[in-house]
mmCIF file of C-alpha atoms in Angstrom:
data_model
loop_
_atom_site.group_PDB
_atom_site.id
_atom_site.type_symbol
_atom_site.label_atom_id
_atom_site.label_comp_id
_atom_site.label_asym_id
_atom_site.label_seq_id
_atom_site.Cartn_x
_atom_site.Cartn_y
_atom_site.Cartn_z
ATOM 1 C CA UNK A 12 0.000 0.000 0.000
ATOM 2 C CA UNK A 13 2.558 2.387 1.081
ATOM 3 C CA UNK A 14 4.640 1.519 -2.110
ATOM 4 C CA UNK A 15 1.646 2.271 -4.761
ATOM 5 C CA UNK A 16 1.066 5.680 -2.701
ATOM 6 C CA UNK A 17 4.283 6.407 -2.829
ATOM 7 C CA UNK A 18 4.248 5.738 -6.672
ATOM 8 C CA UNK A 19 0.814 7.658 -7.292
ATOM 9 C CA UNK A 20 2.555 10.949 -5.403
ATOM 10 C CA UNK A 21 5.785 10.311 -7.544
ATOM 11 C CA UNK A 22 3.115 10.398 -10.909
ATOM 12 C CA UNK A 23 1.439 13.655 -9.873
ATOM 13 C CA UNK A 24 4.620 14.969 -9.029
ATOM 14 C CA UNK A 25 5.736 13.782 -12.887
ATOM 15 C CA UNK A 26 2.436 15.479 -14.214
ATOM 16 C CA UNK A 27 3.180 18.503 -12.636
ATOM 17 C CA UNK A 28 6.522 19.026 -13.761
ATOM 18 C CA UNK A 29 5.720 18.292 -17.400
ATOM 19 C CA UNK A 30 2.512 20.529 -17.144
ATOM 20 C CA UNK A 31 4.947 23.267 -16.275
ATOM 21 C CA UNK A 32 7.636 22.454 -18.808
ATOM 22 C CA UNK A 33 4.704 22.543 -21.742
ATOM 23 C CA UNK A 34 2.224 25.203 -21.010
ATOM 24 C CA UNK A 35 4.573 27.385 -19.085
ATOM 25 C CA UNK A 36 7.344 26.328 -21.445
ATOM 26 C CA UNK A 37 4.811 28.365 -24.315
ATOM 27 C CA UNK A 38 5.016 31.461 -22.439
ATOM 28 C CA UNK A 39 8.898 31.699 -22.133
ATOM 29 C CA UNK A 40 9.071 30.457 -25.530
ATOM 30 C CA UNK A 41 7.683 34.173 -26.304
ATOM 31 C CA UNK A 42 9.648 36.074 -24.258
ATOM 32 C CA UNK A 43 12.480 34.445 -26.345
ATOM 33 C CA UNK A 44 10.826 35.511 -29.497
ATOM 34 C CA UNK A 45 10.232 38.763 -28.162
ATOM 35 C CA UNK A 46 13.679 38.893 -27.577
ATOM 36 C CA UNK A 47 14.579 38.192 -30.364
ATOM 37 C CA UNK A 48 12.239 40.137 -32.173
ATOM 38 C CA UNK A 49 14.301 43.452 -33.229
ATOM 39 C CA UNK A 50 14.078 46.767 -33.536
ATOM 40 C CA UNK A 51 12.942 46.807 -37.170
ATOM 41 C CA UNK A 52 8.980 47.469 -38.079
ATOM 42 C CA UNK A 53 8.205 43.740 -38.494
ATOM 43 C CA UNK A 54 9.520 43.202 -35.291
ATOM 44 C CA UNK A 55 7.147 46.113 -33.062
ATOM 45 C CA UNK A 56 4.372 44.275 -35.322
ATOM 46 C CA UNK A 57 5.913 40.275 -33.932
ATOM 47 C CA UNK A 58 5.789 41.832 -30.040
ATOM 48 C CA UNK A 59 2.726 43.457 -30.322
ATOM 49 C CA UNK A 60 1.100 39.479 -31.374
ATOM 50 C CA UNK A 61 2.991 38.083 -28.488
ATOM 51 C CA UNK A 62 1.414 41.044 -26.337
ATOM 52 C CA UNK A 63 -1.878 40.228 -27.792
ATOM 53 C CA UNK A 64 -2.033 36.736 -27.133
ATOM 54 C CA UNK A 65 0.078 36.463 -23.649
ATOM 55 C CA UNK A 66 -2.015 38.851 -21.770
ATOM 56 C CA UNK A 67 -4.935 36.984 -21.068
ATOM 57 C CA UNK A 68 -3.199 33.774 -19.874
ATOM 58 C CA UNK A 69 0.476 35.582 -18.991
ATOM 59 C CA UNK A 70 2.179 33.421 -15.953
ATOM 60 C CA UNK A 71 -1.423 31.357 -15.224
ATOM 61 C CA UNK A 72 0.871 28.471 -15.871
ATOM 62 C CA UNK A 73 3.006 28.712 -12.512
ATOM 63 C CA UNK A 74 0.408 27.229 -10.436
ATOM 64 C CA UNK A 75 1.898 23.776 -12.120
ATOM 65 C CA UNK A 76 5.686 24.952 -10.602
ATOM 66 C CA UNK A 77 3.614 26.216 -7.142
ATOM 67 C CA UNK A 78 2.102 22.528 -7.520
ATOM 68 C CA UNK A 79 5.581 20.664 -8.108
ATOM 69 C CA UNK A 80 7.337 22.670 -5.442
ATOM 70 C CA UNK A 81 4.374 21.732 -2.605
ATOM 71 C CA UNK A 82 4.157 18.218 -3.541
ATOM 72 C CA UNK A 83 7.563 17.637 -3.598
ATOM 73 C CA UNK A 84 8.760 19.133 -0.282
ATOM 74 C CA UNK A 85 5.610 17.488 1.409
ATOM 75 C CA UNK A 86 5.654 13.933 -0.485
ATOM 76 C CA UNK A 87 9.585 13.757 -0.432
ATOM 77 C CA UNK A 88 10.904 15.607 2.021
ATOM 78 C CA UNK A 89 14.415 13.569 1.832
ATOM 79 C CA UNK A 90 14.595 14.820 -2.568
ATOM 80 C CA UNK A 91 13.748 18.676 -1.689
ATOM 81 C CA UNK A 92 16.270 18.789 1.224
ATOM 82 C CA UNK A 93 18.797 17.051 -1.084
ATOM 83 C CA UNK A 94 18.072 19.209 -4.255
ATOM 84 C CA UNK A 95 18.136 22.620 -2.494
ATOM 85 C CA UNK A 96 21.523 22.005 -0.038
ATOM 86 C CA UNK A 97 23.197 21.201 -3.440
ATOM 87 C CA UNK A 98 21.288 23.212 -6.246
ATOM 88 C CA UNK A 99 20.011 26.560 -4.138
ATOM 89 C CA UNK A 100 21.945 29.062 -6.561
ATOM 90 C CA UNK A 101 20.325 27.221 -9.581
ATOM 91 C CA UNK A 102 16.984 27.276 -8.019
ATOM 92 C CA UNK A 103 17.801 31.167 -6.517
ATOM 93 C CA UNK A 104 18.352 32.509 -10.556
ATOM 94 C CA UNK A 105 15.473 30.259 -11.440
ATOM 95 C CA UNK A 106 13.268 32.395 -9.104
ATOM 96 C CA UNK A 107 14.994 35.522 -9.601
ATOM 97 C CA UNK A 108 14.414 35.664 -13.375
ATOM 98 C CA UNK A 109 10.656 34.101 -13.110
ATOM 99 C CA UNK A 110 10.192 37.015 -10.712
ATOM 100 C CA UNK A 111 11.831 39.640 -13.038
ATOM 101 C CA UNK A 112 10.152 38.239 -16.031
ATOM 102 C CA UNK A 113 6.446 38.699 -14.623
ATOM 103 C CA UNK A 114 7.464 42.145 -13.519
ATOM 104 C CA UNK A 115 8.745 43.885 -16.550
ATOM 105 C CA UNK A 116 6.267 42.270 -18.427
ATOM 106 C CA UNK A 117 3.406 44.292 -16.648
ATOM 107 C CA UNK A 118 6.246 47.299 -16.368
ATOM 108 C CA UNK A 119 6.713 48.061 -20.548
ATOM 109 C CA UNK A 120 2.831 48.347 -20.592
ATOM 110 C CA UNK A 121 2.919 51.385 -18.706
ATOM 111 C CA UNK A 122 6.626 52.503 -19.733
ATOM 112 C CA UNK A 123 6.046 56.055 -21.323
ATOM 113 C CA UNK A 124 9.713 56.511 -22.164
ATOM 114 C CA UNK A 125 10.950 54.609 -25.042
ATOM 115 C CA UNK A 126 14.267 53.755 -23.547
ATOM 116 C CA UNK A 127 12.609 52.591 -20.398
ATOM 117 C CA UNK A 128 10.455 50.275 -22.456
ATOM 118 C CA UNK A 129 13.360 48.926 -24.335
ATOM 119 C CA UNK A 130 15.026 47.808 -21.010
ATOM 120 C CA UNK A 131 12.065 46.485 -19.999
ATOM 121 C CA UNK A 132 11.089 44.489 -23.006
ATOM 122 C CA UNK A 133 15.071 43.367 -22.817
ATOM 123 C CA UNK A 134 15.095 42.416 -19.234
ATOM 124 C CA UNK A 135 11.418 40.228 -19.583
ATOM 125 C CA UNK A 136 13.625 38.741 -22.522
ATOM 126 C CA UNK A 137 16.357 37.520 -20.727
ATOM 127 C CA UNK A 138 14.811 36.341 -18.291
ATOM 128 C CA UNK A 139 12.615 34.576 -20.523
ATOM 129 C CA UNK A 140 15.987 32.619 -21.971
ATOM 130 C CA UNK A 141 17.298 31.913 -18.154
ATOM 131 C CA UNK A 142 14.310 31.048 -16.011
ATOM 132 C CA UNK A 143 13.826 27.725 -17.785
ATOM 133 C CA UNK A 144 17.369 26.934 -18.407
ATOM 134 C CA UNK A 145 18.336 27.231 -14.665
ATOM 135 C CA UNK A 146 15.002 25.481 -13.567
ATOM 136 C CA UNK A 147 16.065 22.481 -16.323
ATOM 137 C CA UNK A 148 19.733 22.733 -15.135
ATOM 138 C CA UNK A 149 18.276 21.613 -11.853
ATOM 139 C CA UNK A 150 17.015 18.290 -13.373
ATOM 140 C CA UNK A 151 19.938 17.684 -15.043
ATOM 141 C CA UNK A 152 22.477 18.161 -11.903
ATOM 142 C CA UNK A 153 20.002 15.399 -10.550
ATOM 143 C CA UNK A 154 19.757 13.189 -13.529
ATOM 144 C CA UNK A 155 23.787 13.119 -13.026
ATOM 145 C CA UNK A 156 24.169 11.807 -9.820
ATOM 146 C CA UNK A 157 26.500 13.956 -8.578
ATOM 147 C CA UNK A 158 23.844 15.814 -6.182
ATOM 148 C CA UNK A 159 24.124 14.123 -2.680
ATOM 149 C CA UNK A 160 22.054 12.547 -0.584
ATOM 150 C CA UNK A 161 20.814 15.398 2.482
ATOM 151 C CA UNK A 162 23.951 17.227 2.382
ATOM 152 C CA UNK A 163 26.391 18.488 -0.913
ATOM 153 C CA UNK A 164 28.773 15.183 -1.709
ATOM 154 C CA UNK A 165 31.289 17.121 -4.129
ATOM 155 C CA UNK A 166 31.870 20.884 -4.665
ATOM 156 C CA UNK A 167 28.894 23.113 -5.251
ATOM 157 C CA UNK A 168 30.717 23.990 -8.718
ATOM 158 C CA UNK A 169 31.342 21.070 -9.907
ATOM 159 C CA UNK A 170 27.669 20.141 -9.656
ATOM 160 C CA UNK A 171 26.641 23.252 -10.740
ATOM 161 C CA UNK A 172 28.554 23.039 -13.975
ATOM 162 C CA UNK A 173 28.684 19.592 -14.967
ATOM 163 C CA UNK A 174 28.091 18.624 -18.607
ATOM 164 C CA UNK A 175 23.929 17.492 -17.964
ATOM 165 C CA UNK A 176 23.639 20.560 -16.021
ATOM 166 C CA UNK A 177 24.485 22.410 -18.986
ATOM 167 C CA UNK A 178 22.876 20.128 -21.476
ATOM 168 C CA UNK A 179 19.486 19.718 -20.140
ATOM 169 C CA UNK A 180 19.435 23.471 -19.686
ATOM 170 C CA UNK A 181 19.737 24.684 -23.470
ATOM 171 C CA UNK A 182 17.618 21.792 -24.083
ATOM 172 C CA UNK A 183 14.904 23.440 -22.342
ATOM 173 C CA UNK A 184 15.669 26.443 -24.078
ATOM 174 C CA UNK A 185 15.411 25.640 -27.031
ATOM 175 C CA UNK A 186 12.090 23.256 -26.326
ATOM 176 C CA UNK A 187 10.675 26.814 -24.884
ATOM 177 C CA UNK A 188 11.831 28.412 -28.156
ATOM 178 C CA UNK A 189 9.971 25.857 -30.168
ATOM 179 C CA UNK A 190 6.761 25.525 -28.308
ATOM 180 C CA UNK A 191 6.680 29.032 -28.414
ATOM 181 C CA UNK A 192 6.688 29.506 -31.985
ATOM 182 C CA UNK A 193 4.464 26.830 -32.866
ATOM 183 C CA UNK A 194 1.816 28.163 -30.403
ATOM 184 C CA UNK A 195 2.152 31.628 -32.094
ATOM 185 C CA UNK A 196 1.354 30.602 -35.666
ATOM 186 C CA UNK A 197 -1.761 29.428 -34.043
ATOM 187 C CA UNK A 198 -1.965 32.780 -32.934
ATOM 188 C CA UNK A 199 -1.191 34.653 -35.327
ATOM 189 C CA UNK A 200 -3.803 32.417 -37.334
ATOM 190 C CA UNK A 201 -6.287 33.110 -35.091
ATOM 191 C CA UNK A 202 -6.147 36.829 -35.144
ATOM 192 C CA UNK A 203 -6.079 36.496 -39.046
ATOM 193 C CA UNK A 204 -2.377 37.675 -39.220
ATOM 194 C CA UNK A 205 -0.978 36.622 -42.908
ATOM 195 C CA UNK A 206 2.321 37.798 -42.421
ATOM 196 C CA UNK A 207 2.794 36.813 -38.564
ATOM 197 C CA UNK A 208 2.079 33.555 -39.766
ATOM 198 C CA UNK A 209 4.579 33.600 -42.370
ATOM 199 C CA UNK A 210 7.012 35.007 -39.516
ATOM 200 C CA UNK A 211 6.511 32.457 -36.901
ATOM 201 C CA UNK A 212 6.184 28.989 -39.472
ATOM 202 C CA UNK A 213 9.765 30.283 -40.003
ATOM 203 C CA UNK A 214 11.006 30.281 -36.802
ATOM 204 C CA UNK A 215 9.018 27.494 -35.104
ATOM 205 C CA UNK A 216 11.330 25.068 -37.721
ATOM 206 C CA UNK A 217 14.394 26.684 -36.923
ATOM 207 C CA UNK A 218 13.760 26.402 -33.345
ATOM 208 C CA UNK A 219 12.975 22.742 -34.078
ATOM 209 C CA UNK A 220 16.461 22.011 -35.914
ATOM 210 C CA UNK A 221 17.968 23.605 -32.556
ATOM 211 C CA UNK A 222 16.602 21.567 -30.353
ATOM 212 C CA UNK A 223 17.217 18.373 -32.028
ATOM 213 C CA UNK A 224 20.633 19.538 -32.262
ATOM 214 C CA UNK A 225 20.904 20.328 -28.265
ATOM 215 C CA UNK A 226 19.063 17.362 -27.720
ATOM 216 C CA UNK A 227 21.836 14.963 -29.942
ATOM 217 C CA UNK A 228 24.125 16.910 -28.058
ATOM 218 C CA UNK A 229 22.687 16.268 -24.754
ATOM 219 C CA UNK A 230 22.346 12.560 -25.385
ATOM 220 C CA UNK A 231 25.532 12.207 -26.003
ATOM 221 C CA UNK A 232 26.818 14.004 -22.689
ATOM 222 C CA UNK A 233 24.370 11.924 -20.278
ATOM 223 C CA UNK A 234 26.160 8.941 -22.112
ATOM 224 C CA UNK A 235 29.519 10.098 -20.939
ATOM 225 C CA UNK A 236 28.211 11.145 -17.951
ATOM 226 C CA UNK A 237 25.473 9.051 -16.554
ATOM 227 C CA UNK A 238 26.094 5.377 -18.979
ATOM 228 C CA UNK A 239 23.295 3.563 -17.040
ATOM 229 C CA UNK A 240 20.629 6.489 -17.790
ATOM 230 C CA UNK A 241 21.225 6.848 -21.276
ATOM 231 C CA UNK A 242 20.541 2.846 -21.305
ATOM 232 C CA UNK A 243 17.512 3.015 -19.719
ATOM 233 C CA UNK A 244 16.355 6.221 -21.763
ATOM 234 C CA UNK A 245 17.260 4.096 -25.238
ATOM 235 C CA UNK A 246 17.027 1.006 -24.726
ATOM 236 C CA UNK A 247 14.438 0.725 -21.162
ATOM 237 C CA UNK A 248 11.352 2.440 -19.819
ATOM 238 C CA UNK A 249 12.534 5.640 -21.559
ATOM 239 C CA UNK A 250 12.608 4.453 -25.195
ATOM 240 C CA UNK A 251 8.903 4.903 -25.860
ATOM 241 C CA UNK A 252 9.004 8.498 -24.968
ATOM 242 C CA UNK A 253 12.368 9.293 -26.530
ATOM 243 C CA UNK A 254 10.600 8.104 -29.551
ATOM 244 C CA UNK A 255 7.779 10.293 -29.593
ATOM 245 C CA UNK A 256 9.947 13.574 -29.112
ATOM 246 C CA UNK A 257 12.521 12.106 -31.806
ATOM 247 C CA UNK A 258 9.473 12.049 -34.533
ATOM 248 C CA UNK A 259 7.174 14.392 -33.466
ATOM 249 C CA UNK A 260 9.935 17.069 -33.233
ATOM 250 C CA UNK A 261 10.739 16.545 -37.169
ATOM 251 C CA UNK A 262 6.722 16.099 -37.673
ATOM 252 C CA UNK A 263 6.086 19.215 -36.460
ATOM 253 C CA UNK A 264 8.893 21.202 -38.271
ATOM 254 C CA UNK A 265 7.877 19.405 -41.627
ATOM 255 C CA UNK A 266 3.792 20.656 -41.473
ATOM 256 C CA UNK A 267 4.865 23.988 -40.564
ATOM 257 C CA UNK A 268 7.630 24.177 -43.677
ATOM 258 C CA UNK A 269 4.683 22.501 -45.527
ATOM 259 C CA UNK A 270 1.896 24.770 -44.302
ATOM 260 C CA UNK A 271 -0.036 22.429 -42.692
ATOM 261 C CA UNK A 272 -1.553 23.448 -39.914
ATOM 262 C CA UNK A 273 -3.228 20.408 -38.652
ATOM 263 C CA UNK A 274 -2.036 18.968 -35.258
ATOM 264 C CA UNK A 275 1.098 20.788 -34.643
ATOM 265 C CA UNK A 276 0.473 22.176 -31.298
ATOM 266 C CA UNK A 277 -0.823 18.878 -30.017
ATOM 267 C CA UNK A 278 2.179 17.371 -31.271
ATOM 268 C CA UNK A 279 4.772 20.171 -29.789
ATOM 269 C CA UNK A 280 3.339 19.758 -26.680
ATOM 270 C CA UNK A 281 3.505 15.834 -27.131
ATOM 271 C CA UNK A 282 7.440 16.312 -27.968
ATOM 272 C CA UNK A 283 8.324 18.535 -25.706
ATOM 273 C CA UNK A 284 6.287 16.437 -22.407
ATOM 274 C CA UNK A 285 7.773 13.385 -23.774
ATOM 275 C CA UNK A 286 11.456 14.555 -23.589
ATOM 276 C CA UNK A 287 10.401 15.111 -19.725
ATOM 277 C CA UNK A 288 8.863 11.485 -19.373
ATOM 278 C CA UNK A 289 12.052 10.049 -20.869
ATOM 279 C CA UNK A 290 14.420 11.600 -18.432
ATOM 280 C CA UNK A 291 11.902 10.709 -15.456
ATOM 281 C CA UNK A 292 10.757 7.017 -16.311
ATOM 282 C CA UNK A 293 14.883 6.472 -17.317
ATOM 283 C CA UNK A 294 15.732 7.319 -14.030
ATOM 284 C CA UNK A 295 12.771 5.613 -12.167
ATOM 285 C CA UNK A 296 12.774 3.945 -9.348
ATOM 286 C CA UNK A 297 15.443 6.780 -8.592
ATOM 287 C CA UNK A 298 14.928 10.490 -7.370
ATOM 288 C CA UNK A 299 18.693 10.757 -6.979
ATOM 289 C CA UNK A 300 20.131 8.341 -8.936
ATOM 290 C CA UNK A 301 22.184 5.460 -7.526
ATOM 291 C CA UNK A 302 20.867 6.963 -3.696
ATOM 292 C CA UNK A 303 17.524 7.589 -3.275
ATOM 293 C CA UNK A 304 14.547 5.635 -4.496
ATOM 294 C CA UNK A 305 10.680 6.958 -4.577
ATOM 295 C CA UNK A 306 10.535 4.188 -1.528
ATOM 296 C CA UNK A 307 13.298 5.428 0.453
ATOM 297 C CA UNK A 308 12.404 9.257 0.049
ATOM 298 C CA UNK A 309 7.997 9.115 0.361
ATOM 299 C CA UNK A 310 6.853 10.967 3.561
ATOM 300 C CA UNK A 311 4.912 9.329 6.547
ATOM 301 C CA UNK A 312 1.561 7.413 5.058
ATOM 302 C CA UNK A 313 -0.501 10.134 6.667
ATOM 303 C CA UNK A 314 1.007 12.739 4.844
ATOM 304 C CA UNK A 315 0.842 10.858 2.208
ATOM 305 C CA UNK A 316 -2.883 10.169 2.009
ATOM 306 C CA UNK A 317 -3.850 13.606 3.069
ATOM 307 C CA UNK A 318 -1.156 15.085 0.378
ATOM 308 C CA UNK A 319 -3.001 13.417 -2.203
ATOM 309 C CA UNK A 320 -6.851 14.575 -1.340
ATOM 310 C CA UNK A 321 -5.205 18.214 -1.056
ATOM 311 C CA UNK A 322 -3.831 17.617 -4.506
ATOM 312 C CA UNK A 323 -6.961 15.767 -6.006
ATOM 313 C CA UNK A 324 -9.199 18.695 -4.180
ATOM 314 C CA UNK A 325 -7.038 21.877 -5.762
ATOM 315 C CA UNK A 326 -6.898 19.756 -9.520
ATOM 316 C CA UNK A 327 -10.829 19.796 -9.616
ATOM 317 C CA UNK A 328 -10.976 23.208 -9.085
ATOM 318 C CA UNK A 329 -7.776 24.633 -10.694
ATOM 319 C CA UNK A 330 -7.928 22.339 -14.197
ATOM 320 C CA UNK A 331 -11.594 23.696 -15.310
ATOM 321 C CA UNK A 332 -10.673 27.115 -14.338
ATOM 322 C CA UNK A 333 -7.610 27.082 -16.927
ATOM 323 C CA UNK A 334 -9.746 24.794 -19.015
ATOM 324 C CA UNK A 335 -12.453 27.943 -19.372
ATOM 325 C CA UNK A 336 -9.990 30.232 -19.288
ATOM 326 C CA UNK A 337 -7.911 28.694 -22.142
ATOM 327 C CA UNK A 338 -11.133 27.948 -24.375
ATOM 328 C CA UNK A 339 -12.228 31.524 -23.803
ATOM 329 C CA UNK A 340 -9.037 33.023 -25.300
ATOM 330 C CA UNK A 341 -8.711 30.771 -27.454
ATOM 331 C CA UNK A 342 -12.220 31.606 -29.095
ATOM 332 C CA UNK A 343 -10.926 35.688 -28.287
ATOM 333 C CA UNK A 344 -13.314 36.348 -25.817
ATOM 334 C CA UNK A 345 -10.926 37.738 -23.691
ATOM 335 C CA UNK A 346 -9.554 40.701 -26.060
ATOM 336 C CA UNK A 347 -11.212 43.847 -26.070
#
């Protein structure tokens, strides 16, 4: 009983995480754009779209990362202490930019000055690029196995900076980049925006030869890194979900350079949740890999049971919220 609890916690713990990477992962995929975007006319026109159709959903998605962050320091107790004595300065910038990112956002709406709204546009951008890739360099310091169990087992730095640290974080960047653009096309089509379209197909495929790129390159340094892993993730209870992300990815680049827009956001969000499931059923029964099993690190069986009625109880009244809320703007009943 206590095992299948503690297995049910570790899935909506899982779900969490990959709701966060894939709807939130949208949102900084714009900033990134808008980043991107230039100073040029067609780039005022590509920031006011991303204005257009953030604002009625902008940063909704962090009640996933609120989610993750209560159910994992209440469900394992052992993994949070673990992850923040070793990883606090990853998960400090992770914060830090999140918080910058929502502020500037709301700050070059009401920016009169046109330098001021250039440094705010430029610091919602950054922060855009290293929110994710400090939340995903998290994962990957844990996917390595150098974070230690309760207490820091090497140097800070060298767990900081290690090869999957790195890797998983421009992965994430790049998956941000991608789900981005593919989710603006289907804005821009919505809002009957030709040449936005155009704009976005365009960089949605670039986006998508990036990250397969990062991604080779990723695979290859959780090989050198982490051998048993990169088994499990190719060749064990990864390999379904690698697949998915290594066809969909492609899939989705190829409608978009085709003009076909017929299932491509169902299928970026299906490549870029799948690269999460790889990494987390690879590493199952593991939290820290090699140390810490979902077993070893579940909380009391109280805490368990009332952990997951709390959970169940804020899911039933959170997920037809966003549901209305995303069918609403979605059908622009939410613009003025």
């Amino acid at each position: 009983m206590r095992t299948a609890l503690a297995d049910v916690i570790a899935g909506a713990l899982l779900l969490a995480v990959t709701a966060y990477s894939t709807a939130g992962g949208v949102d900084f995929g714009a900033g990134i754009w808008d980043l991107l975007a230039g100073r040029k006319e067609r780039g005022r026109r590509a920031r006011e779209l991303i204005d257009h159709a953030m604002a009625p959903v902008w940063e909704v998605n962090n009640v996933w990362l609120v989610l993750s962050i209560v159910v994992c320091w209440t469900g394992f107790p052992l993994l949070f202490q673990s992850a923040f004595a070793s990883l606090y300065l990853l998960f400090a910038l992770a914060l830090i930019g999140l918080i910058l990112r929502g502020a500037f956002f709301a700050f070059r709406h009401i920016a009169e000055d046109p330098r001021t709204h250039r440094e705010a546009d430029f610091v919602f951008g950054i922060s855009s690029i290293l929110t994710p890739f400090f939340f995903a360099a998290c994962l990957g310091a844990i996917a390595s196995g150098r974070v230690g169990l309760l207490e820091p087992s090497r140097s800070v730095w060298e767990v900081w900076l290690s090869p999957m640290s790195i890797g998983f974080g421009l992965v994430s960047v790049a998956a941000t980049a991608f789900s981005g653009a593919s989710f603006l096309v289907g804005d821009a089509r919505r809002f009957g925006n030709t040449e936005m379209t155009a704009y976005f197909r365009r960089r949605a495929v670039i986006a998508a030869v990036v990250l397969i790129v990062t991604g080779t390159a990723t695979l290859v340094a959780i090989g050198l890194q982490n051998p048993t892993l990169i088994r499990s993730m190719l060749a064990g209870p990864g390999l379904p979900f690698a697949l998915v992300t290594m066809v969909a990815t492609p899939l989705v680049a190829f409608l978009l350079w085709r003009g076909v827009f017929r299932f491509y956001r169902l299928l970026t969000v299906g490549a870029v949740g799948s690269m999460v499931f790889a990494w987390a059923f690879a590493q199952s029964p593991y939290l820290l890999p090699g140390q810490l099993t979902i077993s070893q690190a579940i909380a009391p069986s109280a805490t368990q049971v009332l952990l997951l009625v709390v959970t169940a109880c804020l899911v039933l009244v959170i997920a037809p919220a966003l549901g209305l809320l995303i069918y609403l703007d979605q059908r622009t009943k939410l613009v003025e």
